[in-house]
Amino acid sequence: MAVDHDRLFKEVLTTYFEEFIQLFFPEVHVAVDFSNVQFLAEEVFSDVTQGEKYRVDILAKTSLKEEETIIIIHTEPQSYPQPDFNERMFLYYGRLYEKYRCNILPIALFTYDQNREEPDHFSIAFPFHTVLHFQFLIIQLKQQNWRHFIRSDNPLAAALLSKMGYNEKEKVQVKKEFLRMMSHMNIDPARSDLLTGFFETYLTLTSSEEKKLQEEVKRMDGREGEKVREFIVSYEKKGMEKGMEQGIEQGMKQGKEKTKTEIAEAMLKKDLDIETISEVTGLSTDEVLQLKQ
């Protein structure tokens, strides 16, 4: 199934909106009131000249020094250059200002894999007079050095390592640092799954790279090594449970529903604990124990 990149980024950025601003724009973070952030409905604009539709990904209504403020975050995931992007940002801004008539702070987030320069302004000028100079904040993930973020306690930083500027030889180290960062953060399971799912969408290791990662994690000393291994076990366990549940659902749809006993036996072969098997299958712990013997 194809990944909806726009939706995935939107979910992560709305969940960790303040963390995004804090991570990349600390001067904005100091000035903005995050106690009452309201996400507005998605805006879709039509380009009447080309017949295309564009959407502004995130509109966050908040306050800046007691003045109503809207922060635009537009993500640009395209893998090919768009020379008119700065003009589109200006058009977004103008139409939003016409509608809301308040302070608007525009931010462009470039998420593509190529590392290239992008303009941060749109100007209209004559030799004798500047009519307009529109400038927006910009962040290009591929230009960020992932090593500069690995000591951060910002959970979004951990997930975004997967889109930063690393090379193929560094992939194992990047994932190892992601796991280390996540193991130190006290995040509820749903948000942890969101961040981990995001990371693994954009950084996938080969089987040989996974083996190398496992070997490096085994060599990690002390409490930090223990925490990373515990996080991996916990995540893999949830993944197995989710996969089992999806398999049951798919089997039911195909008219091939397995018995609870067959499911429990398959889970026992995966060395899942008795309580988990009982919870997933509905069998009692005694029934699962009998199957194990």
Coordinates of C-alpha atoms in Angstrom, one line a residue:
M1 CA 0.0 0.0 0.0
A2 CA 1.3 3.4 -1.0
V3 CA 2.3 5.7 1.9
D4 CA 0.4 9.0 2.2
H5 CA 3.4 11.2 2.9
D6 CA 1.4 14.4 3.3
R7 CA -0.9 12.8 5.9
L8 CA 1.9 11.1 7.8
F9 CA 3.8 14.4 8.1
K10 CA 0.7 16.3 9.1
E11 CA -0.1 13.8 11.8
V12 CA 3.4 14.0 13.2
L13 CA 3.6 17.8 13.0
T14 CA 0.2 18.4 14.6
T15 CA 1.0 15.9 17.4
Y16 CA 4.4 17.5 18.0
F17 CA 3.7 21.0 16.8
E18 CA 5.4 22.8 19.7
E19 CA 8.3 20.5 19.6
F20 CA 8.8 21.2 15.9
I21 CA 8.9 25.0 16.5
Q22 CA 11.2 24.5 19.5
L23 CA 13.6 22.3 17.5
F24 CA 14.1 24.5 14.5
F25 CA 12.9 28.0 15.4
P26 CA 13.8 28.6 19.1
E27 CA 13.3 32.3 18.8
V28 CA 9.7 31.7 17.6
H29 CA 9.1 29.2 20.4
V30 CA 10.0 31.8 23.0
A31 CA 7.5 34.3 21.6
V32 CA 4.5 32.1 20.9
D33 CA 1.8 31.0 23.4
F34 CA 1.3 27.3 23.0
S35 CA -1.2 26.9 25.8
N36 CA -4.2 27.4 23.5
V37 CA -3.2 26.2 20.0
Q38 CA -6.1 25.6 17.6
F39 CA -5.6 23.8 14.3
L40 CA -7.8 25.3 11.6
A41 CA -9.4 23.5 8.7
E42 CA -7.1 22.6 5.8
E43 CA -7.2 25.2 3.1
V44 CA -7.2 24.2 -0.6
F45 CA -6.4 26.7 -3.3
S46 CA -6.8 26.4 -7.1
D47 CA -4.4 27.7 -9.6
V48 CA -6.6 29.1 -12.3
T49 CA -3.8 29.3 -14.8
Q50 CA -2.7 25.6 -14.6
G51 CA -5.9 24.0 -13.2
E52 CA -4.0 22.5 -10.3
K53 CA -5.0 22.4 -6.7
Y54 CA -2.6 23.1 -3.8
R55 CA -3.2 22.7 -0.1
V56 CA -1.7 24.3 2.9
D57 CA -0.9 21.5 5.2
I58 CA -1.1 22.9 8.7
L59 CA -2.7 26.1 10.0
A60 CA -2.2 26.7 13.7
K61 CA -4.0 29.5 15.4
T62 CA -2.3 30.8 18.5
S63 CA -1.2 34.1 20.0
L64 CA 2.0 36.1 19.9
K65 CA 2.4 38.8 22.6
E66 CA -1.4 38.7 23.1
E67 CA -2.0 39.3 19.4
E68 CA -3.9 36.6 17.4
T69 CA -1.4 34.8 15.1
I70 CA -1.6 32.0 12.6
I71 CA 1.4 29.9 11.8
I72 CA 1.5 28.2 8.4
I73 CA 3.5 25.0 8.0
H74 CA 3.6 23.9 4.4
T75 CA 5.5 20.6 3.7
E76 CA 7.0 20.1 0.3
P77 CA 7.7 16.4 -0.3
Q78 CA 8.1 16.4 -4.1
S79 CA 11.2 14.8 -5.5
Y80 CA 11.5 17.2 -8.4
P81 CA 12.3 20.9 -8.4
Q82 CA 9.5 23.4 -8.5
P83 CA 10.9 26.8 -9.5
D84 CA 7.7 28.6 -8.6
F85 CA 7.4 27.3 -5.0
N86 CA 8.3 30.7 -3.5
E87 CA 5.5 32.3 -5.6
R88 CA 3.0 29.7 -4.4
M89 CA 4.0 30.5 -0.8
F90 CA 3.3 34.1 -1.4
L91 CA -0.1 33.3 -3.0
Y92 CA -1.0 31.0 0.0
Y93 CA -0.1 33.9 2.3
G94 CA -2.1 36.5 0.5
R95 CA -5.2 34.4 0.3
L96 CA -4.9 33.4 4.0
Y97 CA -4.4 37.0 5.0
E98 CA -7.4 38.1 3.0
K99 CA -9.5 35.5 4.9
Y100 CA -8.1 35.9 8.5
R101 CA -6.7 39.4 8.5
C102 CA -4.2 38.8 11.3
N103 CA -0.5 38.2 11.8
I104 CA 0.6 35.1 9.8
L105 CA 4.0 33.4 10.1
P106 CA 4.8 31.2 7.1
I107 CA 7.1 28.2 7.4
A108 CA 8.2 25.9 4.5
L109 CA 9.4 22.4 5.3
F110 CA 11.2 20.6 2.5
T111 CA 11.2 16.9 3.1
Y112 CA 12.5 15.5 -0.2
D113 CA 15.6 13.2 -0.4
Q114 CA 17.7 15.5 -2.7
N115 CA 19.9 18.1 -1.2
R116 CA 19.4 21.3 -3.1
E117 CA 19.0 25.0 -2.5
E118 CA 15.6 26.6 -2.2
P119 CA 14.7 30.3 -2.2
D120 CA 13.2 31.7 1.0
H121 CA 11.6 34.8 -0.5
F122 CA 9.5 36.1 -3.4
S123 CA 10.1 39.6 -4.7
I124 CA 8.7 42.0 -7.2
A125 CA 11.0 44.9 -8.1
F126 CA 11.9 47.5 -10.7
P127 CA 15.3 49.1 -11.1
F128 CA 13.9 52.2 -9.4
H129 CA 11.6 50.7 -6.8
T130 CA 11.0 47.5 -4.8
V131 CA 7.2 46.8 -4.8
L132 CA 7.3 43.6 -2.7
H133 CA 9.8 41.5 -0.7
F134 CA 8.0 38.5 0.9
Q135 CA 10.2 36.2 3.0
F136 CA 9.3 33.0 4.8
L137 CA 11.0 30.7 7.3
I138 CA 12.5 27.6 5.7
I139 CA 13.9 24.3 6.9
Q140 CA 15.4 21.6 4.6
L141 CA 15.6 18.4 6.5
K142 CA 18.2 16.9 4.1
Q143 CA 20.6 19.7 5.0
Q144 CA 20.4 19.0 8.7
N145 CA 23.3 16.9 10.1
W146 CA 21.7 14.1 12.1
R147 CA 24.6 14.0 14.6
H148 CA 23.7 17.5 15.8
F149 CA 20.4 16.2 17.1
I150 CA 21.2 12.9 18.9
R151 CA 21.7 14.5 22.3
S152 CA 18.3 16.2 22.1
D153 CA 15.4 15.2 24.4
N154 CA 12.9 16.4 21.8
P155 CA 10.9 13.3 20.6
L156 CA 10.3 14.8 17.1
A157 CA 14.1 15.1 16.6
A158 CA 14.4 11.3 17.0
A159 CA 11.8 10.6 14.3
L160 CA 13.2 13.2 11.9
L161 CA 16.6 11.7 12.0
S162 CA 15.2 9.4 9.2
K163 CA 14.9 12.4 6.9
M164 CA 18.1 14.2 7.6
G165 CA 21.5 14.3 5.9
Y166 CA 23.1 10.9 6.4
N167 CA 24.8 8.6 3.9
E168 CA 24.1 4.9 3.2
K169 CA 27.0 3.8 5.4
E170 CA 25.5 5.7 8.4
K171 CA 22.1 4.1 8.3
V172 CA 22.8 1.6 11.0
Q173 CA 24.2 4.3 13.3
V174 CA 21.2 6.5 12.7
K175 CA 18.8 3.8 13.7
K176 CA 20.8 2.9 16.7
E177 CA 20.7 6.5 17.9
F178 CA 17.0 6.7 17.2
L179 CA 16.5 3.6 19.4
R180 CA 18.7 5.1 22.1
M181 CA 16.9 8.4 22.1
M182 CA 13.5 6.7 22.2
S183 CA 14.5 4.4 25.1
H184 CA 15.2 7.5 27.2
M185 CA 11.9 9.2 26.6
N186 CA 8.8 8.7 28.6
I187 CA 6.2 8.7 25.8
D188 CA 2.8 7.0 25.8
P189 CA 2.5 3.9 23.6
A190 CA 0.4 5.6 20.9
R191 CA 2.8 8.5 20.4
S192 CA 5.8 6.1 20.6
D193 CA 4.2 4.0 17.8
L194 CA 3.6 7.1 15.7
L195 CA 7.3 8.2 16.0
T196 CA 8.6 4.7 15.4
G197 CA 6.3 4.1 12.4
F198 CA 7.4 7.5 10.9
F199 CA 11.1 6.7 11.4
E200 CA 10.8 3.2 9.8
T201 CA 8.8 4.6 6.8
Y202 CA 11.8 6.7 5.8
L203 CA 14.8 4.6 7.0
T204 CA 14.6 0.9 6.2
L205 CA 17.5 -1.4 6.8
T206 CA 18.4 -4.4 4.8
S207 CA 18.6 -7.8 6.5
S208 CA 22.4 -7.6 6.8
E209 CA 22.1 -4.0 8.2
E210 CA 19.5 -5.2 10.7
K211 CA 21.9 -8.0 11.8
K212 CA 24.7 -5.5 12.2
L213 CA 22.4 -3.2 14.3
Q214 CA 21.5 -6.1 16.6
E215 CA 25.2 -6.9 17.1
E216 CA 26.0 -3.3 18.0
V217 CA 23.0 -3.1 20.4
K218 CA 24.2 -6.3 22.1
R219 CA 27.6 -4.7 22.7
M220 CA 26.1 -1.6 24.4
D221 CA 27.1 -1.5 28.0
G222 CA 25.4 -0.5 31.2
R223 CA 21.9 0.8 31.9
E224 CA 21.7 2.5 28.5
G225 CA 22.2 -0.7 26.7
E226 CA 19.6 -2.4 28.8
K227 CA 17.1 0.3 28.1
V228 CA 17.6 0.1 24.3
R229 CA 17.2 -3.7 24.4
E230 CA 14.1 -3.4 26.4
F231 CA 12.6 -0.8 24.0
I232 CA 13.4 -3.1 21.0
V233 CA 11.8 -6.1 22.7
S234 CA 8.7 -4.1 23.6
Y235 CA 8.3 -2.7 20.1
E236 CA 8.9 -6.0 18.4
K237 CA 6.3 -7.6 20.7
K238 CA 3.7 -5.0 19.8
G239 CA 4.5 -5.5 16.2
M240 CA 4.0 -9.2 16.4
E241 CA 0.7 -8.7 18.3
K242 CA -0.5 -6.2 15.7
G243 CA 0.5 -8.5 12.9
M244 CA -1.3 -11.4 14.5
E245 CA -4.5 -9.4 14.9
Q246 CA -4.3 -8.2 11.3
G247 CA -3.9 -11.8 10.3
I248 CA -6.9 -12.9 12.2
E249 CA -9.0 -10.1 10.6
Q250 CA -7.7 -10.9 7.1
G251 CA -8.4 -14.6 7.7
M252 CA -12.0 -13.9 8.7
K253 CA -12.5 -11.7 5.6
Q254 CA -11.3 -14.6 3.4
G255 CA -13.5 -17.1 5.2
K256 CA -10.5 -18.9 6.7
E257 CA -10.8 -18.0 10.3
K258 CA -8.3 -19.9 12.5
T259 CA -9.3 -21.4 15.8
K260 CA -8.2 -19.7 19.0
T261 CA -6.0 -22.8 19.7
E262 CA -4.2 -22.5 16.3
I263 CA -3.6 -18.8 16.9
A264 CA -2.3 -19.5 20.4
E265 CA 0.0 -22.3 19.1
A266 CA 1.5 -19.9 16.5
M267 CA 2.1 -17.2 19.1
L268 CA 3.8 -19.8 21.4
K269 CA 6.2 -20.6 18.6
K270 CA 7.1 -16.9 18.5
D271 CA 7.9 -17.1 22.3
L272 CA 5.3 -14.5 23.3
D273 CA 4.4 -14.6 27.0
I274 CA 1.3 -16.4 28.3
E275 CA -0.5 -13.3 29.4
T276 CA -0.2 -11.7 26.0
I277 CA -1.4 -14.8 24.2
S278 CA -4.4 -15.1 26.6
E279 CA -5.3 -11.4 26.0
V280 CA -5.1 -11.7 22.2
T281 CA -6.9 -15.1 21.8
G282 CA -9.4 -15.0 24.7
L283 CA -8.1 -18.3 26.0
S284 CA -7.4 -18.6 29.8
T285 CA -3.8 -18.7 30.9
D286 CA -4.4 -22.3 32.0
E287 CA -5.5 -23.3 28.5
V288 CA -2.5 -21.6 27.0
L289 CA -0.2 -23.4 29.5
Q290 CA -1.7 -26.7 28.5
L291 CA -0.9 -26.0 24.9
K292 CA 2.6 -25.1 25.8
Q293 CA 3.3 -28.4 27.5

